[in-house]
Amino acid sequence: MNALLTSSQRQLVRVISESGPLSRTEMANLLGLSKAAMSGIARELIDLGVLHETETVYGQGRPSVRLDLHPECAFFVGISLLEDPAPMILSDLNGKIIARQAMPLSRDPQVIAQAITEGLPRLLEAHPQAKEKLSGIGVALSGFVDETQSNCVQSTLLGWQDVPLAKIIRECSGVETFIENDAKAVAVSEKLFGSAREIQSFSVVSLGDGIGCAHFIDGKLYRGNHGGAGEIAHCTIEPGGSPCRCGKRGCLDTVSSMKAIKEVSRAEGLECTSLSEIEHEASTGNAAAIRILHRAGSALGLAIANLIQMNDPGMILITHVEGSFDGLFGTVVNQAIETNVLPRYAGQTPIRVKRVDGDVWARGAASIAAHNFLIGPNSN
Amino acid sequence: MNALLTSSQRQLVRVISESGPLSRTEMANLLGLSKAAMSGIARELIDLGVLHETETVYGQGRPSVRLDLHPECAFFVGISLLEDPAPMILSDLNGKIIARQAMPLSRDPQVIAQAITEGLPRLLEAHPQAKEKLSGIGVALSGFVDETQSNCVQSTLLGWQDVPLAKIIRECSGVETFIENDAKAVAVSEKLFGSAREIQSFSVVSLGDGIGCAHFIDGKLYRGNHGGAGEIAHCTIEPGGSPCRCGKRGCLDTVSSMKAIKEVSRAEGLECTSLSEIEHEASTGNAAAIRILHRAGSALGLAIANLIQMNDPGMILITHVEGSFDGLFGTVVNQAIETNVLPRYAGQTPIRVKRVDGDVWARGAASIAAHNFLIGPNSN
DNA sequence: TTGATTTGTTCATTTTCTGAACTTAGTGTC
DNA sequence: GACACTAAGTTCAGAAAATGAACAAATCAA
């Protein structure tokens, strides 16, 4: 099932992946191909089991038959190295999670590869066809990943420097493997499976202990010249502010990350260990809690507003790990975005919020493998 | 000469435009084509007069012959509507200015079209072959231009709203015409003719009475979802700062644009009408001048640093109209960039500075027409 | 039932690319 | 200077991919 698709086949798969089920004629028009060519390519993909006919649409003339990706034409395993135990899921081509389990996290790549290899049979146990049609493994981690999606250039969390993790897992498990940064993996997942399917340019801002960010530009994940695109966490947001672990001062990370919020709370004498608790304190009128959330929310909103000004994305997706986003913090973020965006564009950029858990990261990881199956590695 | 090139021909033209003269074999490898296919396509383009053989490179085996774009295979007219009188130039495919003149500026699109139509014969007078091979007209203006490069969506300077300028000029002059925003035109010009030929992702920050910005991302001009990418001027840089004409407060525009610098100088009682004079005052120790330049420079530097953090471009090109960039202002800008970029990436992003005059804008305008000749309108 | 209408298929033809053999124009060695 | 060696570029038959036009199929509308 690793069969490489021809470039026309991939174009077709891509357009369906973006727009959902389409008739042959619609696709021919979208791709600028003749009906004759479309007919042939569609036939090939149906024979390969990648596409299948879905509903029939009646209008004037002969009804059209919509083609869609066959969700069970390929399966993917996704693993998130963001928590311990590490979630490990099996997903189909719709991003639906078919099976899940967990594996112990390690800092030793070899041990990780071993754990994955041992976990695979159990994950696939009850799904014989997934076993047969397993297309690849995706791994999401916190850190920098090179553009081949094979090497982890640097990860503070895992203590890595130039680790060829994909190769190690591939050799150990015998399955094609790709790795990706966590925020970028979620962005790909949203593009393939989620709310960004039809949006060509959007950004994901992922809020957790740290702050991550990824950009899709003109339908492609944009990594930047040195792989550093999306380093919103170290945008200076409070010039001359608190020192950051990166070496400079006033980074967004020092103000708006969950870690920073909790640290500041502790320093201010609040007995809170989670965002929800701080939110609760704020709702009861605790001035310190209100101040902290205001400061963090304004900073994040300002950074996002600047991102909108710079790049004019078609959507911003804010993912957050803890608590909810409908308290004071979320309100302030949204307000700050509105007040710092050109009035002309205010409200023009949809801001979506999504609470994520381990499954979302793992699904994001799986989507990296799915992307390689659908679009190909040279993201062309 | 408006003959549409086939898609393979355009690919080839594009790769030469990016990398300079290449041998057939090198291009075949770069494009993933067979030597046989390359041979044919190169022959076609040579026969069309688009390519020509240049130097011969000796090594082991048969020497290779580099092919390059024939600079005189097409000519372009570029007009800048940024000043009065408006510069109008004739350029070849290398961006070399062959002839120049000026025309009166107007706010009436019809009058502009008329002036261009009347100016054309004079511009082409001494260049019969340019007359024959004139491929298109490009117009640079301050304002928003839609993605078809035909309509000016909005221009404060010209007082326009949804003006189909390209169509008007095309119909009046009979020559294919494209329009573009000034900063974007300079970005295209740098990509085609200038220092960014081989850089896939870079940003231009243009410093004048206002502040403009344009991004090239993965080899393509990126316009953003609503055509608003690059609105760095209205990034909030001093939260709660001075009101901006856009309606919000503390925009970069209110601090670092030439207009703002001059206004603040006047308000502070400095008798200066140009940046050079303020620089001179600063160099003699005038505290107000030093303060103004520091504030403006830090703000611009911070904005550029944030841009680097967000997008990790391969180069930043700062263009400025007045004075020089090696005084206090430029120094502060560079310092502010350095201190606000992740230490890991500090110094990794080349910052280039270029002083521009009317010719540069007009050449940028011409490059829009050249881009449409070389790469095609659907910038694919 | 008939005609209009639009989808999708078939097939001969054209266009585009490939693989392999070949020609060409040099360098290096004895 | 003759000879092998090397790599660039060409040629040409054949494969692959796309097209255009004719046609078959499936419905609605009258």
mmCIF file of C-alpha atoms (C1' of nucleotides) in Angstrom, chain B residues 24-25 35 39 60-62 64-65, chain D residues 5-13:
data_model
loop_
_atom_site.group_PDB
_atom_site.id
_atom_site.type_symbol
_atom_site.label_atom_id
_atom_site.label_comp_id
_atom_site.label_asym_id
_atom_site.label_seq_id
_atom_site.Cartn_x
_atom_site.Cartn_y
_atom_site.Cartn_z
ATOM 1 C CA ARG B 24 21.243 21.588 -19.907
ATOM 2 C CA THR B 25 22.390 18.693 -17.755
ATOM 3 C CA LYS B 35 18.409 14.830 -20.759
ATOM 4 C CA SER B 39 17.435 19.045 -24.993
ATOM 5 C CA GLN B 60 36.436 16.279 -17.548
ATOM 6 C CA GLY B 61 34.524 15.101 -20.555
ATOM 7 C CA ARG B 62 32.688 17.229 -23.045
ATOM 8 C CA SER B 64 29.042 22.079 -20.803
ATOM 9 C CA VAL B 65 27.426 25.147 -22.272
ATOM 10 C "C1'" DC D 5 38.476 8.057 -20.874
ATOM 11 C "C1'" DT D 6 34.802 11.135 -19.532
ATOM 12 C "C1'" DA D 7 30.870 13.718 -19.520
ATOM 13 C "C1'" DA D 8 27.512 16.800 -22.403
ATOM 14 C "C1'" DG D 9 24.290 16.970 -25.476
ATOM 15 C "C1'" DT D 10 21.437 14.822 -29.554
ATOM 16 C "C1'" DT D 11 18.623 11.579 -31.839
ATOM 17 C "C1'" DC D 12 14.979 8.448 -32.222
ATOM 18 C "C1'" DA D 13 11.804 4.800 -31.283
#
